[in-house]
């Protein structure tokens, strides 16, 4: 049976658009437009397979809803994808503090949203421990906790740098164009240009130190994360 998505959004038009398109993409849906309604709907059997949760709700914040879901035995493992309009909140909502599994930033494209929904569901379904903890040469990544270590020393990354790194790793061995990274890591935001990609990759490399060499520049095209840590440059 197709996955059931609980969509929580107080903007009526957006809620309808999301509901229509997510259902059309083959999912079952349930909707809520307040935090209280979201919590009520989350506990109705069958329990949703994923909650798409707006951060700014009229009665309480999405982070509060997320904490309540995490605190209940029935919903503690249900993946939560936070929908946020504020870039500065992202670091707080994903990872350990609030417990959201992923996020999208408004305005987002439906294609981007559905890609991320599928990725989160896939991760939740396989439930593989190995997926939660990635080791690649000198690099270690704790995916749910959003922690990264290089040679066992923790590296502090922003949510965006973290997503950039995990996207690179997931597509290792394959060239990623700046446009692909822009659409899949940043989403569609008018103020972001392909130069932004270069700036962030540079910063990510610097933070990763010795492990930064795993991200190679492909001249005129974009970037490529090594297929294997010991891969030698040709
Ligand atoms: Ca809202």
XYZ file of C-alpha atoms and ligand atoms in Angstrom:
235
model
C 0.000 0.000 0.000
C 1.192 3.506 -0.730
C 2.628 5.581 2.088
C 0.328 7.834 4.100
C 1.479 11.440 4.421
C 0.080 13.817 7.018
C 0.292 17.330 5.566
C 0.257 20.135 8.140
C -0.100 23.628 6.699
C -2.201 26.627 7.735
C -2.138 28.399 4.361
C -5.287 26.956 2.831
C -4.241 27.337 -0.802
C -0.882 25.742 -0.213
C -2.472 22.914 1.762
C -4.831 22.172 -1.108
C -2.034 22.310 -3.671
C 0.135 19.988 -1.615
C -2.710 17.589 -0.932
C -3.653 17.420 -4.610
C -0.128 16.941 -5.905
C 1.089 14.519 -3.263
C -1.978 12.361 -3.785
C -1.547 12.563 -7.546
C 2.005 11.314 -7.077
C 0.621 8.086 -5.642
C 0.572 8.732 -1.891
C -2.363 8.640 0.480
C -2.840 11.885 2.373
C -4.388 13.325 5.517
C -4.406 17.047 6.277
C -4.308 19.383 9.266
C -4.131 23.172 9.445
C -3.196 23.754 13.090
C -0.692 22.216 15.477
C -3.423 20.773 17.695
C -5.121 19.203 14.701
C -1.780 17.822 13.513
C -1.172 16.045 16.817
C -4.720 14.682 16.840
C -4.420 13.442 13.243
C -0.990 11.917 13.835
C -2.440 9.534 16.440
C -5.319 8.311 14.276
C -4.810 4.758 13.021
C -3.240 4.022 10.663
C -0.354 6.156 11.929
C 1.098 8.259 9.071
C 4.311 7.122 7.394
C 5.590 10.689 7.208
C 4.556 14.091 8.540
C 5.091 17.148 6.365
C 5.101 19.872 8.978
C 4.921 23.626 8.507
C 7.134 25.437 11.013
C 4.872 28.459 11.457
C 1.411 27.406 12.600
C -1.185 29.670 14.196
C -1.507 27.890 17.546
C 1.980 26.452 18.140
C 5.243 26.084 16.287
C 6.108 23.094 14.146
C 9.029 22.391 16.462
C 6.610 21.944 19.357
C 4.465 19.575 17.294
C 7.594 17.643 16.338
C 8.669 17.304 19.977
C 5.225 16.008 20.935
C 5.342 13.403 18.172
C 8.822 12.345 19.254
C 7.676 12.030 22.866
C 4.856 9.591 22.092
C 5.542 5.892 21.672
C 3.167 5.638 18.693
C 4.794 8.374 16.641
C 8.362 8.605 17.917
C 9.804 6.955 14.782
C 7.583 8.646 12.196
C 9.783 10.749 9.896
C 9.087 14.482 10.054
C 9.904 16.812 7.187
C 9.833 20.423 8.300
C 8.630 23.119 5.936
C 10.252 26.415 6.782
C 10.342 29.868 5.307
C 13.217 31.053 7.462
C 16.736 29.987 6.625
C 18.039 30.794 10.072
C 15.727 28.293 11.767
C 16.954 25.331 9.762
C 19.943 24.515 11.918
C 17.713 24.205 14.923
C 14.887 22.116 13.446
C 16.897 19.351 11.868
C 19.042 16.972 13.790
C 19.148 16.396 17.462
C 17.464 19.369 19.075
C 13.995 19.185 17.558
C 14.231 15.873 15.770
C 12.997 16.622 12.256
C 14.481 14.273 9.674
C 14.737 16.748 6.846
C 13.442 20.125 5.727
C 12.377 22.099 2.695
C 12.526 25.856 2.429
C 9.631 27.872 1.024
C 9.215 28.537 -1.807
C 10.028 24.994 -2.913
C 9.216 23.178 -6.116
C 6.888 20.198 -5.951
C 9.523 18.132 -7.710
C 12.032 18.943 -5.000
C 9.525 18.235 -2.250
C 8.501 14.867 -3.675
C 12.147 13.874 -4.174
C 12.882 14.611 -0.530
C 9.732 12.857 0.681
C 10.708 9.728 -1.222
C 14.270 9.864 0.093
C 13.110 10.190 3.712
C 10.586 7.362 3.313
C 13.216 5.135 1.756
C 15.573 5.823 4.641
C 12.833 5.106 7.164
C 11.735 1.914 5.426
C 15.113 0.281 5.032
C 15.862 1.332 8.606
C 19.415 0.181 8.090
C 21.808 1.107 10.841
C 24.503 1.369 8.213
C 22.570 4.146 6.551
C 22.444 6.092 9.794
C 26.173 5.990 10.185
C 28.338 6.507 7.147
C 32.061 5.865 7.183
C 34.088 6.965 4.190
C 37.848 6.967 4.697
C 38.649 9.555 7.353
C 35.087 10.793 7.355
C 32.289 9.625 9.637
C 28.725 10.917 9.344
C 25.885 10.411 11.817
C 22.906 11.049 9.535
C 20.018 11.339 12.023
C 22.058 13.339 14.543
C 23.686 15.565 11.930
C 27.198 15.070 13.289
C 30.359 14.787 11.221
C 33.841 13.716 12.263
C 37.129 13.774 10.405
C 39.754 11.505 11.972
C 37.434 11.263 15.002
C 37.436 15.023 15.504
C 34.001 16.595 15.236
C 33.453 19.149 12.480
C 30.651 21.665 12.934
C 28.634 22.046 9.750
C 25.571 24.152 9.059
C 22.413 22.290 8.002
C 23.065 23.330 4.431
C 26.680 22.160 4.437
C 25.508 18.906 5.984
C 22.968 18.386 3.250
C 25.572 19.230 0.640
C 27.944 16.647 2.095
C 25.349 13.856 2.367
C 24.092 14.628 -1.153
C 27.662 14.356 -2.462
C 28.205 11.111 -0.590
C 24.929 9.596 -1.781
C 25.973 10.319 -5.369
C 29.633 9.432 -4.984
C 31.539 8.632 -8.129
C 29.154 10.703 -10.224
C 29.659 14.247 -11.457
C 27.209 16.758 -9.999
C 26.605 19.933 -11.948
C 26.153 23.192 -10.063
C 22.590 23.344 -11.356
C 21.781 19.874 -9.986
C 23.221 20.781 -6.603
C 21.401 24.065 -6.604
C 18.048 22.458 -7.216
C 18.513 19.465 -4.905
C 20.407 21.031 -2.006
C 19.143 24.615 -1.996
C 15.804 24.228 -3.706
C 14.569 27.020 -5.879
C 15.411 30.313 -4.285
C 15.776 33.329 -6.495
C 18.674 34.887 -4.616
C 20.894 31.854 -4.967
C 23.205 31.567 -7.981
C 25.585 28.867 -9.136
C 28.393 30.924 -7.593
C 26.793 30.255 -4.216
C 27.418 26.563 -4.816
C 31.131 27.228 -5.291
C 31.303 29.348 -2.146
C 29.653 26.665 -0.034
C 31.678 23.816 -1.496
C 34.840 25.783 -0.764
C 33.762 26.355 2.833
C 32.731 22.714 3.245
C 36.113 21.554 1.920
C 37.927 23.873 4.294
C 35.952 22.612 7.263
C 36.575 18.998 6.303
C 40.337 19.572 6.165
C 42.054 16.403 4.962
C 38.716 14.844 4.066
C 37.940 17.818 1.821
C 39.953 16.147 -0.919
C 37.114 13.637 -1.412
C 35.221 16.431 -3.169
C 36.868 16.979 -6.523
C 36.307 19.886 -8.890
C 35.349 18.902 -12.409
C 36.400 21.880 -14.474
C 33.617 23.620 -16.301
C 31.013 21.178 -15.026
C 30.768 20.952 -11.262
C 31.917 18.529 -8.610
C 32.407 14.877 -7.988
C 32.662 13.041 -4.677
C 35.133 10.191 -4.948
C 33.724 6.717 -5.485
C 36.217 5.325 -2.941
C 38.270 7.146 -0.345
C 41.561 5.787 -1.702
C 40.757 6.663 -5.298
C 43.756 8.251 -6.981
C 43.462 11.304 -9.212
C 43.945 10.507 -12.874
Ca 2.438 28.685 8.099
